[in-house]
Amino acid sequence: MAEGTTLAGAPASRRLRRGWIALIAVVILVVVGAAVVWFGVKKLPGTHYAELDDTDQRMFTSLSSLYEQFQADPAAIWSADYRFDEQPLTLIRRDEVGGVIWHYAYLVNMSDVIDTAGMQKVDLPDGSLPDDVRVTKTLGTASLPFWAPFNFTIETLGETPVLTFKYSADILDGAGDPSLEFGTFLLHEAFHVGKQQEWTYDRGAEGDRIFDYPTSSEQLALLRTEFAILDSATGVTDPARMEIAAHDLAQIRIARYEKWPELRVQDNTEAIEGTAKYVERRMSDLTHGDINILTTQPGGTATFVSVLDYIEETEQFEILERDIAYETGAQLGYMLDVIEPTWKQKIEPAPTGEGLTPFQTLQRRVSVETAPTPQEILEIQARYP
């Protein structure tokens, strides 16, 4: 009986040994792989700007351009108290967009957020770039999410939300798309983190996307008029002319909202994404960049009406569900700059502001509470053929 038991247990014993051997092999492979990444891939850059490679130098040049504008006149971009150049920021170097391997992380304005004393300091040219720039291969367990193939994320370090943004040579120029160029992309996402943490417009049950977008001929005809009004407002600086356009726009939009209430969701997206797009455009105005109303991939511009033509021709109505609100929200911001310069305070939550979306602010400014009559709609449409 004992002999039978021993023989029966032999295969199990061999299987156990093979399991341990496999486990040890896996551990060895992990250790070797980690060593290759740590000593082969993850090499720290130099400590001085001149020692950095071309990609890092270009990245810091782009960052410097943004910081210069905020230091000169932050109110020309958003407000005097929104200082992107003073925000903590993590910039992660990788080889290409979508790649998971990252080499090192620059920590900008982070010494008051985490202990950076043991990290390598990088000396950058005197000027707009901060003195507080460190570089490290790891942030311990906090850097584990950095291995995901994201372009950006928000990491809470200590008690501070910090934008973590990945860059590589192919993203510095946006692969030819100005909206995806490093500085523009970074500025947009940084605004969400540095300004909008307490904004709740897109956090309600209705969300920030219009599902089953209404595409009846009546709705699209009203939308075409609204888009024509938005186009007519481009470049207008005369308050009297802008107030007429704003009044007409409010009437047409309220007419759409009363018949299709689900469209009101776009107000929330305009408040979040539209204001971030507005900041992009303001920065581009100051730096003579390529971001304008409805910037195309080659760096040109479009009109709202031409975009609607494209949407109807191709039946890509999903663009109207959310994406177009980036642009309509930015354009509302430009309109409000002319007729209601305090709108940026009104959009803030109480007690600082009133929690009003850009459209709600415009609606209040021109005193439009109810939808126009069918005859009034025809008169408005005649002004924007």
mmCIF file of C-alpha atoms in Angstrom:
data_model
loop_
_atom_site.group_PDB
_atom_site.id
_atom_site.type_symbol
_atom_site.label_atom_id
_atom_site.label_comp_id
_atom_site.label_asym_id
_atom_site.label_seq_id
_atom_site.Cartn_x
_atom_site.Cartn_y
_atom_site.Cartn_z
ATOM 1 C CA MET A 1 0.000 0.000 0.000
ATOM 2 C CA ALA A 2 2.824 2.377 0.856
ATOM 3 C CA GLU A 3 4.657 1.489 -2.377
ATOM 4 C CA GLY A 4 1.522 2.158 -4.420
ATOM 5 C CA THR A 5 1.152 5.530 -2.774
ATOM 6 C CA THR A 6 4.753 6.456 -3.590
ATOM 7 C CA LEU A 7 4.396 5.492 -7.243
ATOM 8 C CA ALA A 8 1.137 7.362 -7.559
ATOM 9 C CA GLY A 9 2.710 10.480 -6.123
ATOM 10 C CA ALA A 10 5.696 10.484 -8.489
ATOM 11 C CA PRO A 11 3.967 12.124 -11.462
ATOM 12 C CA ALA A 12 2.545 14.793 -9.178
ATOM 13 C CA SER A 13 5.999 15.437 -7.787
ATOM 14 C CA ARG A 14 7.453 15.798 -11.283
ATOM 15 C CA ARG A 15 4.655 18.162 -12.258
ATOM 16 C CA LEU A 16 5.367 20.262 -9.172
ATOM 17 C CA ARG A 17 9.073 20.429 -10.039
ATOM 18 C CA ARG A 18 8.276 21.450 -13.625
ATOM 19 C CA GLY A 19 5.933 24.136 -12.299
ATOM 20 C CA TRP A 20 8.664 25.541 -10.077
ATOM 21 C CA ILE A 21 11.149 25.472 -12.941
ATOM 22 C CA ALA A 22 8.682 27.345 -15.186
ATOM 23 C CA LEU A 23 8.016 29.899 -12.452
ATOM 24 C CA ILE A 24 11.725 30.479 -11.881
ATOM 25 C CA ALA A 25 12.230 30.871 -15.654
ATOM 26 C CA VAL A 26 9.464 33.481 -15.796
ATOM 27 C CA VAL A 27 10.960 35.355 -12.855
ATOM 28 C CA ILE A 28 14.388 35.315 -14.518
ATOM 29 C CA LEU A 29 12.899 36.601 -17.774
ATOM 30 C CA VAL A 30 11.073 39.395 -15.947
ATOM 31 C CA VAL A 31 14.227 40.375 -14.076
ATOM 32 C CA VAL A 32 16.321 40.298 -17.251
ATOM 33 C CA GLY A 33 13.667 42.231 -19.154
ATOM 34 C CA ALA A 34 13.427 44.825 -16.403
ATOM 35 C CA ALA A 35 17.220 45.144 -16.367
ATOM 36 C CA VAL A 36 17.299 45.642 -20.140
ATOM 37 C CA VAL A 37 14.610 48.334 -19.920
ATOM 38 C CA TRP A 38 16.184 50.039 -16.906
ATOM 39 C CA PHE A 39 19.786 50.068 -18.117
ATOM 40 C CA GLY A 40 19.273 49.927 -21.876
ATOM 41 C CA VAL A 41 16.093 51.848 -22.708
ATOM 42 C CA LYS A 42 15.587 54.088 -19.693
ATOM 43 C CA LYS A 43 18.646 56.330 -19.806
ATOM 44 C CA LEU A 44 18.428 59.784 -18.280
ATOM 45 C CA PRO A 45 19.157 62.773 -20.509
ATOM 46 C CA GLY A 46 21.837 65.354 -19.727
ATOM 47 C CA THR A 47 21.573 67.939 -17.007
ATOM 48 C CA HIS A 48 21.847 70.961 -19.340
ATOM 49 C CA TYR A 49 19.692 72.057 -22.266
ATOM 50 C CA ALA A 50 22.615 71.774 -24.707
ATOM 51 C CA GLU A 51 23.013 68.102 -23.772
ATOM 52 C CA LEU A 52 19.403 67.205 -24.598
ATOM 53 C CA ASP A 53 18.543 65.589 -27.913
ATOM 54 C CA ASP A 54 16.617 67.366 -30.658
ATOM 55 C CA THR A 55 13.224 66.029 -29.568
ATOM 56 C CA ASP A 56 13.605 67.264 -25.993
ATOM 57 C CA GLN A 57 14.965 70.624 -27.093
ATOM 58 C CA ARG A 58 12.037 71.123 -29.459
ATOM 59 C CA MET A 59 9.618 70.114 -26.720
ATOM 60 C CA PHE A 60 11.037 72.677 -24.295
ATOM 61 C CA THR A 61 11.051 75.347 -27.021
ATOM 62 C CA SER A 62 7.334 74.736 -27.598
ATOM 63 C CA LEU A 63 6.666 74.787 -23.856
ATOM 64 C CA SER A 64 8.647 78.016 -23.520
ATOM 65 C CA SER A 65 6.480 79.680 -26.172
ATOM 66 C CA LEU A 66 3.339 78.902 -24.147
ATOM 67 C CA TYR A 67 4.900 80.070 -20.892
ATOM 68 C CA GLU A 68 6.023 83.360 -22.427
ATOM 69 C CA GLN A 69 2.459 84.277 -23.319
ATOM 70 C CA PHE A 70 1.105 83.404 -19.887
ATOM 71 C CA GLN A 71 3.822 85.409 -18.212
ATOM 72 C CA ALA A 72 3.199 88.401 -20.472
ATOM 73 C CA ASP A 73 -0.617 88.575 -20.336
ATOM 74 C CA PRO A 74 -2.588 85.600 -18.969
ATOM 75 C CA ALA A 75 -5.866 87.536 -19.232
ATOM 76 C CA ALA A 76 -5.441 87.610 -23.012
ATOM 77 C CA ILE A 77 -5.665 83.808 -22.957
ATOM 78 C CA TRP A 78 -8.208 83.197 -20.198
ATOM 79 C CA SER A 79 -7.898 85.240 -17.001
ATOM 80 C CA ALA A 80 -5.250 86.887 -14.854
ATOM 81 C CA ASP A 81 -5.423 84.144 -12.238
ATOM 82 C CA TYR A 82 -5.197 81.154 -14.599
ATOM 83 C CA ARG A 83 -1.470 80.488 -14.872
ATOM 84 C CA PHE A 84 -0.670 77.409 -16.895
ATOM 85 C CA ASP A 85 3.013 78.265 -16.538
ATOM 86 C CA GLU A 86 2.788 77.692 -12.779
ATOM 87 C CA GLN A 87 0.919 74.371 -12.880
ATOM 88 C CA PRO A 88 2.668 71.107 -11.948
ATOM 89 C CA LEU A 89 3.223 68.976 -15.016
ATOM 90 C CA THR A 90 4.661 65.563 -15.877
ATOM 91 C CA LEU A 91 6.088 65.154 -19.383
ATOM 92 C CA ILE A 92 6.929 61.589 -20.412
ATOM 93 C CA ARG A 93 9.322 60.863 -23.264
ATOM 94 C CA ARG A 94 8.463 57.945 -25.506
ATOM 95 C CA ASP A 95 9.481 56.859 -29.001
ATOM 96 C CA GLU A 96 6.199 57.200 -30.870
ATOM 97 C CA VAL A 97 2.504 57.909 -30.434
ATOM 98 C CA GLY A 98 0.800 54.850 -28.953
ATOM 99 C CA GLY A 99 4.067 53.296 -27.791
ATOM 100 C CA VAL A 100 4.159 51.820 -24.300
ATOM 101 C CA ILE A 101 7.902 52.069 -23.709
ATOM 102 C CA TRP A 102 8.830 55.340 -22.042
ATOM 103 C CA HIS A 103 12.315 56.528 -21.255
ATOM 104 C CA TYR A 104 12.028 59.136 -18.523
ATOM 105 C CA ALA A 105 9.725 61.753 -17.072
ATOM 106 C CA TYR A 106 10.338 65.465 -16.732
ATOM 107 C CA LEU A 107 8.689 66.913 -13.631
ATOM 108 C CA VAL A 108 7.902 70.613 -14.031
ATOM 109 C CA ASN A 109 6.872 72.769 -11.049
ATOM 110 C CA MET A 110 6.569 69.610 -8.963
ATOM 111 C CA SER A 111 8.854 70.247 -5.978
ATOM 112 C CA ASP A 112 5.918 71.483 -3.882
ATOM 113 C CA VAL A 113 3.862 68.431 -4.852
ATOM 114 C CA ILE A 114 6.249 65.524 -4.198
ATOM 115 C CA ASP A 115 9.787 65.097 -2.901
ATOM 116 C CA THR A 116 12.056 65.699 -5.900
ATOM 117 C CA ALA A 117 15.252 66.272 -3.937
ATOM 118 C CA GLY A 118 16.879 63.032 -5.099
ATOM 119 C CA MET A 119 15.996 63.523 -8.758
ATOM 120 C CA GLN A 120 18.301 64.910 -11.423
ATOM 121 C CA LYS A 121 17.844 68.647 -11.951
ATOM 122 C CA VAL A 122 17.825 69.953 -15.514
ATOM 123 C CA ASP A 123 19.214 73.429 -16.152
ATOM 124 C CA LEU A 124 17.353 75.232 -18.915
ATOM 125 C CA PRO A 125 18.146 78.597 -20.534
ATOM 126 C CA ASP A 126 17.173 81.687 -18.572
ATOM 127 C CA GLY A 127 13.833 83.045 -19.666
ATOM 128 C CA SER A 128 10.284 81.746 -19.544
ATOM 129 C CA LEU A 129 10.983 78.135 -18.578
ATOM 130 C CA PRO A 130 10.825 77.388 -14.854
ATOM 131 C CA ASP A 131 13.846 76.670 -12.709
ATOM 132 C CA ASP A 132 12.030 73.727 -11.130
ATOM 133 C CA VAL A 133 12.570 70.969 -13.731
ATOM 134 C CA ARG A 134 13.636 67.472 -12.653
ATOM 135 C CA VAL A 135 13.957 64.247 -14.589
ATOM 136 C CA THR A 136 13.568 60.685 -13.363
ATOM 137 C CA LYS A 137 13.240 57.124 -14.641
ATOM 138 C CA THR A 138 10.533 56.272 -12.148
ATOM 139 C CA LEU A 139 8.047 57.602 -9.647
ATOM 140 C CA GLY A 140 7.744 54.236 -7.954
ATOM 141 C CA THR A 141 4.267 52.748 -7.967
ATOM 142 C CA ALA A 142 2.886 56.103 -9.145
ATOM 143 C CA SER A 143 4.594 55.538 -12.503
ATOM 144 C CA LEU A 144 2.948 52.169 -13.187
ATOM 145 C CA PRO A 145 0.102 53.805 -15.197
ATOM 146 C CA PHE A 146 2.727 55.425 -17.435
ATOM 147 C CA TRP A 147 3.151 52.079 -19.217
ATOM 148 C CA ALA A 148 -0.377 52.284 -20.636
ATOM 149 C CA PRO A 149 -0.559 53.502 -24.269
ATOM 150 C CA PHE A 150 -2.350 56.749 -23.391
ATOM 151 C CA ASN A 151 -1.437 60.195 -24.704
ATOM 152 C CA PHE A 152 -2.341 61.929 -21.470
ATOM 153 C CA THR A 153 -3.951 61.261 -18.125
ATOM 154 C CA ILE A 154 -4.443 62.862 -14.730
ATOM 155 C CA GLU A 155 -2.448 61.425 -11.842
ATOM 156 C CA THR A 156 -3.132 62.495 -8.260
ATOM 157 C CA LEU A 157 0.255 62.944 -6.612
ATOM 158 C CA GLY A 158 -0.015 63.761 -2.950
ATOM 159 C CA GLU A 159 -3.346 65.562 -3.046
ATOM 160 C CA THR A 160 -2.707 67.398 -6.312
ATOM 161 C CA PRO A 161 -4.172 66.448 -9.707
ATOM 162 C CA VAL A 162 -1.272 66.557 -12.157
ATOM 163 C CA LEU A 163 -1.505 66.357 -15.930
ATOM 164 C CA THR A 164 0.696 63.552 -17.236
ATOM 165 C CA PHE A 165 1.405 64.117 -20.919
ATOM 166 C CA LYS A 166 3.411 61.895 -23.236
ATOM 167 C CA TYR A 167 5.438 63.331 -26.097
ATOM 168 C CA SER A 168 7.585 61.999 -28.914
ATOM 169 C CA ALA A 169 9.134 63.397 -32.064
ATOM 170 C CA ASP A 170 6.041 62.608 -34.128
ATOM 171 C CA ILE A 171 3.694 64.558 -31.868
ATOM 172 C CA LEU A 172 5.706 67.751 -31.682
ATOM 173 C CA ASP A 173 4.306 68.910 -35.016
ATOM 174 C CA GLY A 174 1.077 66.930 -34.742
ATOM 175 C CA ALA A 175 1.951 64.904 -37.866
ATOM 176 C CA GLY A 176 0.793 67.898 -39.895
ATOM 177 C CA ASP A 177 -2.413 68.511 -37.897
ATOM 178 C CA PRO A 178 -2.102 71.828 -35.987
ATOM 179 C CA SER A 179 -4.712 70.758 -33.430
ATOM 180 C CA LEU A 180 -2.559 67.782 -32.417
ATOM 181 C CA GLU A 181 0.721 69.699 -32.251
ATOM 182 C CA PHE A 182 2.392 69.296 -28.861
ATOM 183 C CA GLY A 183 1.823 72.800 -27.502
ATOM 184 C CA THR A 184 -1.812 73.007 -28.634
ATOM 185 C CA PHE A 185 -2.721 69.528 -27.425
ATOM 186 C CA LEU A 186 -0.977 70.132 -24.093
ATOM 187 C CA LEU A 187 -2.635 73.500 -23.566
ATOM 188 C CA HIS A 188 -6.099 72.032 -24.169
ATOM 189 C CA GLU A 189 -5.692 69.170 -21.705
ATOM 190 C CA ALA A 190 -3.945 71.352 -19.126
ATOM 191 C CA PHE A 191 -6.975 73.654 -19.105
ATOM 192 C CA HIS A 192 -9.193 70.732 -18.133
ATOM 193 C CA VAL A 193 -6.890 69.982 -15.198
ATOM 194 C CA GLY A 194 -5.812 73.444 -14.090
ATOM 195 C CA LYS A 195 -9.110 75.298 -14.471
ATOM 196 C CA GLN A 196 -12.023 72.884 -14.711
ATOM 197 C CA GLN A 197 -11.546 70.527 -11.765
ATOM 198 C CA GLU A 198 -14.613 71.964 -10.005
ATOM 199 C CA TRP A 199 -16.758 72.394 -13.111
ATOM 200 C CA THR A 200 -19.575 69.861 -13.238
ATOM 201 C CA TYR A 201 -21.297 70.649 -16.532
ATOM 202 C CA ASP A 202 -20.551 67.240 -18.045
ATOM 203 C CA ARG A 203 -21.058 65.195 -14.885
ATOM 204 C CA GLY A 204 -24.846 65.056 -14.800
ATOM 205 C CA ALA A 205 -27.010 62.135 -15.821
ATOM 206 C CA GLU A 206 -27.421 63.572 -19.318
ATOM 207 C CA GLY A 207 -23.660 63.435 -19.934
ATOM 208 C CA ASP A 208 -22.055 65.412 -22.729
ATOM 209 C CA ARG A 209 -23.139 63.607 -25.891
ATOM 210 C CA ILE A 210 -26.407 63.708 -27.829
ATOM 211 C CA PHE A 211 -27.336 60.172 -28.760
ATOM 212 C CA ASP A 212 -29.829 59.604 -31.605
ATOM 213 C CA TYR A 213 -29.201 63.095 -32.909
ATOM 214 C CA PRO A 214 -32.383 64.457 -34.562
ATOM 215 C CA THR A 215 -31.833 64.792 -38.295
ATOM 216 C CA SER A 216 -35.233 65.894 -39.562
ATOM 217 C CA SER A 217 -35.226 68.480 -42.337
ATOM 218 C CA GLU A 218 -36.761 71.038 -39.973
ATOM 219 C CA GLN A 219 -34.073 70.583 -37.352
ATOM 220 C CA LEU A 220 -31.235 70.685 -39.847
ATOM 221 C CA ALA A 221 -32.686 73.815 -41.478
ATOM 222 C CA LEU A 222 -32.678 75.598 -38.115
ATOM 223 C CA LEU A 223 -29.181 74.298 -37.408
ATOM 224 C CA ARG A 224 -28.014 75.653 -40.774
ATOM 225 C CA THR A 225 -29.307 79.089 -39.802
ATOM 226 C CA GLU A 226 -27.547 78.875 -36.444
ATOM 227 C CA PHE A 227 -24.309 77.901 -38.161
ATOM 228 C CA ALA A 228 -24.684 80.805 -40.613
ATOM 229 C CA ILE A 229 -25.038 83.152 -37.647
ATOM 230 C CA LEU A 230 -21.908 81.717 -36.048
ATOM 231 C CA ASP A 231 -20.068 82.252 -39.332
ATOM 232 C CA SER A 232 -21.282 85.844 -39.517
ATOM 233 C CA ALA A 233 -19.806 86.520 -36.060
ATOM 234 C CA THR A 234 -16.262 85.580 -37.071
ATOM 235 C CA GLY A 235 -13.965 88.568 -36.721
ATOM 236 C CA VAL A 236 -16.711 90.952 -35.567
ATOM 237 C CA THR A 237 -15.567 93.435 -32.913
ATOM 238 C CA ASP A 238 -18.459 95.914 -33.030
ATOM 239 C CA PRO A 239 -20.688 95.250 -29.966
ATOM 240 C CA ALA A 240 -23.839 96.478 -31.734
ATOM 241 C CA ARG A 241 -23.383 94.097 -34.672
ATOM 242 C CA MET A 242 -22.430 91.239 -32.372
ATOM 243 C CA GLU A 243 -25.471 91.781 -30.177
ATOM 244 C CA ILE A 244 -27.763 91.404 -33.192
ATOM 245 C CA ALA A 245 -26.051 88.149 -34.147
ATOM 246 C CA ALA A 246 -26.211 86.912 -30.549
ATOM 247 C CA HIS A 247 -29.929 87.716 -30.306
ATOM 248 C CA ASP A 248 -30.670 85.883 -33.549
ATOM 249 C CA LEU A 249 -28.594 82.901 -32.482
ATOM 250 C CA ALA A 250 -30.312 82.668 -29.104
ATOM 251 C CA GLN A 251 -33.736 82.699 -30.747
ATOM 252 C CA ILE A 252 -32.872 79.974 -33.236
ATOM 253 C CA ARG A 253 -31.250 77.780 -30.613
ATOM 254 C CA ILE A 254 -34.158 78.141 -28.180
ATOM 255 C CA ALA A 255 -36.498 77.167 -31.015
ATOM 256 C CA ARG A 256 -34.439 74.009 -31.521
ATOM 257 C CA TYR A 257 -34.325 73.270 -27.805
ATOM 258 C CA GLU A 258 -38.065 73.624 -27.287
ATOM 259 C CA LYS A 259 -38.825 71.157 -30.076
ATOM 260 C CA TRP A 260 -35.887 68.798 -29.408
ATOM 261 C CA PRO A 261 -34.977 69.115 -25.700
ATOM 262 C CA GLU A 262 -32.206 66.511 -25.965
ATOM 263 C CA LEU A 263 -30.136 69.063 -27.868
ATOM 264 C CA ARG A 264 -29.564 71.040 -24.662
ATOM 265 C CA VAL A 265 -26.736 68.646 -23.822
ATOM 266 C CA GLN A 266 -24.521 70.582 -26.210
ATOM 267 C CA ASP A 267 -24.459 73.485 -23.725
ATOM 268 C CA ASN A 268 -22.529 71.251 -21.318
ATOM 269 C CA THR A 269 -19.999 70.149 -23.922
ATOM 270 C CA GLU A 270 -19.520 73.746 -25.029
ATOM 271 C CA ALA A 271 -18.807 74.707 -21.414
ATOM 272 C CA ILE A 272 -16.090 72.058 -21.034
ATOM 273 C CA GLU A 273 -14.583 71.339 -24.438
ATOM 274 C CA GLY A 274 -15.568 74.581 -26.119
ATOM 275 C CA THR A 275 -13.745 76.684 -23.544
ATOM 276 C CA ALA A 276 -10.612 74.524 -23.887
ATOM 277 C CA LYS A 277 -10.793 75.022 -27.659
ATOM 278 C CA TYR A 278 -11.286 78.744 -27.031
ATOM 279 C CA VAL A 279 -7.999 78.788 -25.068
ATOM 280 C CA GLU A 280 -6.272 77.088 -28.008
ATOM 281 C CA ARG A 281 -7.535 79.786 -30.360
ATOM 282 C CA ARG A 282 -6.581 82.632 -28.030
ATOM 283 C CA MET A 283 -3.060 81.309 -27.706
ATOM 284 C CA SER A 284 -2.820 80.921 -31.468
ATOM 285 C CA ASP A 285 -3.958 84.531 -31.922
ATOM 286 C CA LEU A 286 -1.089 85.686 -29.728
ATOM 287 C CA THR A 287 1.576 83.474 -31.308
ATOM 288 C CA HIS A 288 0.330 83.834 -34.901
ATOM 289 C CA GLY A 289 -0.290 80.114 -34.987
ATOM 290 C CA ASP A 290 -2.530 77.933 -37.146
ATOM 291 C CA ILE A 291 -5.459 77.345 -34.800
ATOM 292 C CA ASN A 292 -8.530 79.246 -35.895
ATOM 293 C CA ILE A 293 -12.207 78.579 -36.297
ATOM 294 C CA LEU A 294 -12.679 74.985 -37.489
ATOM 295 C CA THR A 295 -9.001 74.384 -38.222
ATOM 296 C CA THR A 296 -8.540 71.648 -40.815
ATOM 297 C CA GLN A 297 -5.812 68.999 -40.718
ATOM 298 C CA PRO A 298 -3.653 70.774 -43.322
ATOM 299 C CA GLY A 299 -3.898 73.955 -41.263
ATOM 300 C CA GLY A 300 -6.624 75.708 -43.213
ATOM 301 C CA THR A 301 -9.999 76.799 -41.901
ATOM 302 C CA ALA A 302 -13.602 75.987 -42.664
ATOM 303 C CA THR A 303 -16.999 77.532 -41.986
ATOM 304 C CA PHE A 304 -19.769 76.061 -39.902
ATOM 305 C CA VAL A 305 -22.083 75.955 -42.904
ATOM 306 C CA SER A 306 -19.512 74.117 -45.039
ATOM 307 C CA VAL A 307 -19.031 71.585 -42.251
ATOM 308 C CA LEU A 308 -22.782 71.003 -42.146
ATOM 309 C CA ASP A 309 -22.755 70.530 -45.931
ATOM 310 C CA TYR A 310 -20.103 67.857 -45.488
ATOM 311 C CA ILE A 311 -22.013 66.176 -42.668
ATOM 312 C CA GLU A 312 -25.221 66.003 -44.681
ATOM 313 C CA GLU A 313 -23.467 64.826 -47.859
ATOM 314 C CA THR A 314 -21.612 62.033 -46.057
ATOM 315 C CA GLU A 315 -24.321 61.365 -43.445
ATOM 316 C CA GLN A 316 -21.732 61.615 -40.681
ATOM 317 C CA PHE A 317 -24.232 63.003 -38.193
ATOM 318 C CA GLU A 318 -22.182 61.631 -35.303
ATOM 319 C CA ILE A 319 -20.030 64.764 -35.664
ATOM 320 C CA LEU A 320 -23.018 66.725 -34.371
ATOM 321 C CA GLU A 321 -23.404 64.520 -31.302
ATOM 322 C CA ARG A 322 -20.385 66.024 -29.534
ATOM 323 C CA ASP A 323 -17.411 67.022 -31.683
ATOM 324 C CA ILE A 324 -18.953 70.153 -33.179
ATOM 325 C CA ALA A 325 -19.528 71.587 -29.685
ATOM 326 C CA TYR A 326 -15.766 72.118 -29.330
ATOM 327 C CA GLU A 327 -16.045 74.650 -32.144
ATOM 328 C CA THR A 328 -19.442 76.186 -31.391
ATOM 329 C CA GLY A 329 -18.406 76.641 -27.759
ATOM 330 C CA ALA A 330 -15.196 78.409 -28.756
ATOM 331 C CA GLN A 331 -17.091 80.669 -31.142
ATOM 332 C CA LEU A 332 -19.593 81.568 -28.409
ATOM 333 C CA GLY A 333 -16.615 82.554 -26.254
ATOM 334 C CA TYR A 334 -15.413 84.954 -28.942
ATOM 335 C CA MET A 335 -18.913 86.424 -29.255
ATOM 336 C CA LEU A 336 -19.162 86.888 -25.495
ATOM 337 C CA ASP A 337 -15.782 88.600 -25.398
ATOM 338 C CA VAL A 338 -17.398 91.389 -27.403
ATOM 339 C CA ILE A 339 -20.779 91.722 -25.685
ATOM 340 C CA GLU A 340 -20.292 90.168 -22.222
ATOM 341 C CA PRO A 341 -16.628 90.304 -21.128
ATOM 342 C CA THR A 342 -17.473 88.927 -17.654
ATOM 343 C CA TRP A 343 -18.582 85.566 -19.058
ATOM 344 C CA LYS A 344 -15.463 83.768 -17.842
ATOM 345 C CA GLN A 345 -16.367 84.600 -14.261
ATOM 346 C CA LYS A 346 -20.010 83.615 -14.772
ATOM 347 C CA ILE A 347 -19.012 80.145 -15.965
ATOM 348 C CA GLU A 348 -17.241 79.413 -12.678
ATOM 349 C CA PRO A 349 -19.241 77.526 -10.027
ATOM 350 C CA ALA A 350 -20.565 79.389 -6.995
ATOM 351 C CA PRO A 351 -19.460 81.220 -4.964
ATOM 352 C CA THR A 352 -16.917 82.542 -7.489
ATOM 353 C CA GLY A 353 -19.372 82.613 -10.372
ATOM 354 C CA GLU A 354 -22.898 81.631 -11.336
ATOM 355 C CA GLY A 355 -22.353 78.275 -13.003
ATOM 356 C CA LEU A 356 -23.677 79.472 -16.359
ATOM 357 C CA THR A 357 -22.668 77.857 -19.630
ATOM 358 C CA PRO A 358 -21.524 80.136 -22.455
ATOM 359 C CA PHE A 359 -24.887 79.831 -24.159
ATOM 360 C CA GLN A 360 -26.816 80.534 -20.955
ATOM 361 C CA THR A 361 -24.696 83.654 -20.489
ATOM 362 C CA LEU A 362 -25.368 84.771 -24.064
ATOM 363 C CA GLN A 363 -29.070 84.007 -23.687
ATOM 364 C CA ARG A 364 -29.286 86.105 -20.542
ATOM 365 C CA ARG A 365 -27.308 88.942 -22.122
ATOM 366 C CA VAL A 366 -29.741 89.308 -25.043
ATOM 367 C CA SER A 367 -32.856 88.548 -22.925
ATOM 368 C CA VAL A 368 -34.221 85.660 -24.979
ATOM 369 C CA GLU A 369 -36.463 83.417 -22.883
ATOM 370 C CA THR A 370 -38.919 81.886 -25.336
ATOM 371 C CA ALA A 371 -38.818 80.533 -28.861
ATOM 372 C CA PRO A 372 -39.608 82.920 -31.708
ATOM 373 C CA THR A 373 -42.789 82.621 -33.736
ATOM 374 C CA PRO A 374 -42.664 80.871 -37.121
ATOM 375 C CA GLN A 375 -42.757 84.300 -38.803
ATOM 376 C CA GLU A 376 -39.847 85.550 -36.675
ATOM 377 C CA ILE A 377 -37.845 82.452 -37.604
ATOM 378 C CA LEU A 378 -38.430 83.162 -41.299
ATOM 379 C CA GLU A 379 -37.260 86.755 -40.794
ATOM 380 C CA ILE A 380 -34.077 85.563 -39.066
ATOM 381 C CA GLN A 381 -33.405 83.000 -41.788
ATOM 382 C CA ALA A 382 -33.800 85.695 -44.424
ATOM 383 C CA ARG A 383 -30.954 87.632 -42.801
ATOM 384 C CA TYR A 384 -28.648 84.622 -43.124
ATOM 385 C CA PRO A 385 -29.418 83.065 -46.520
#
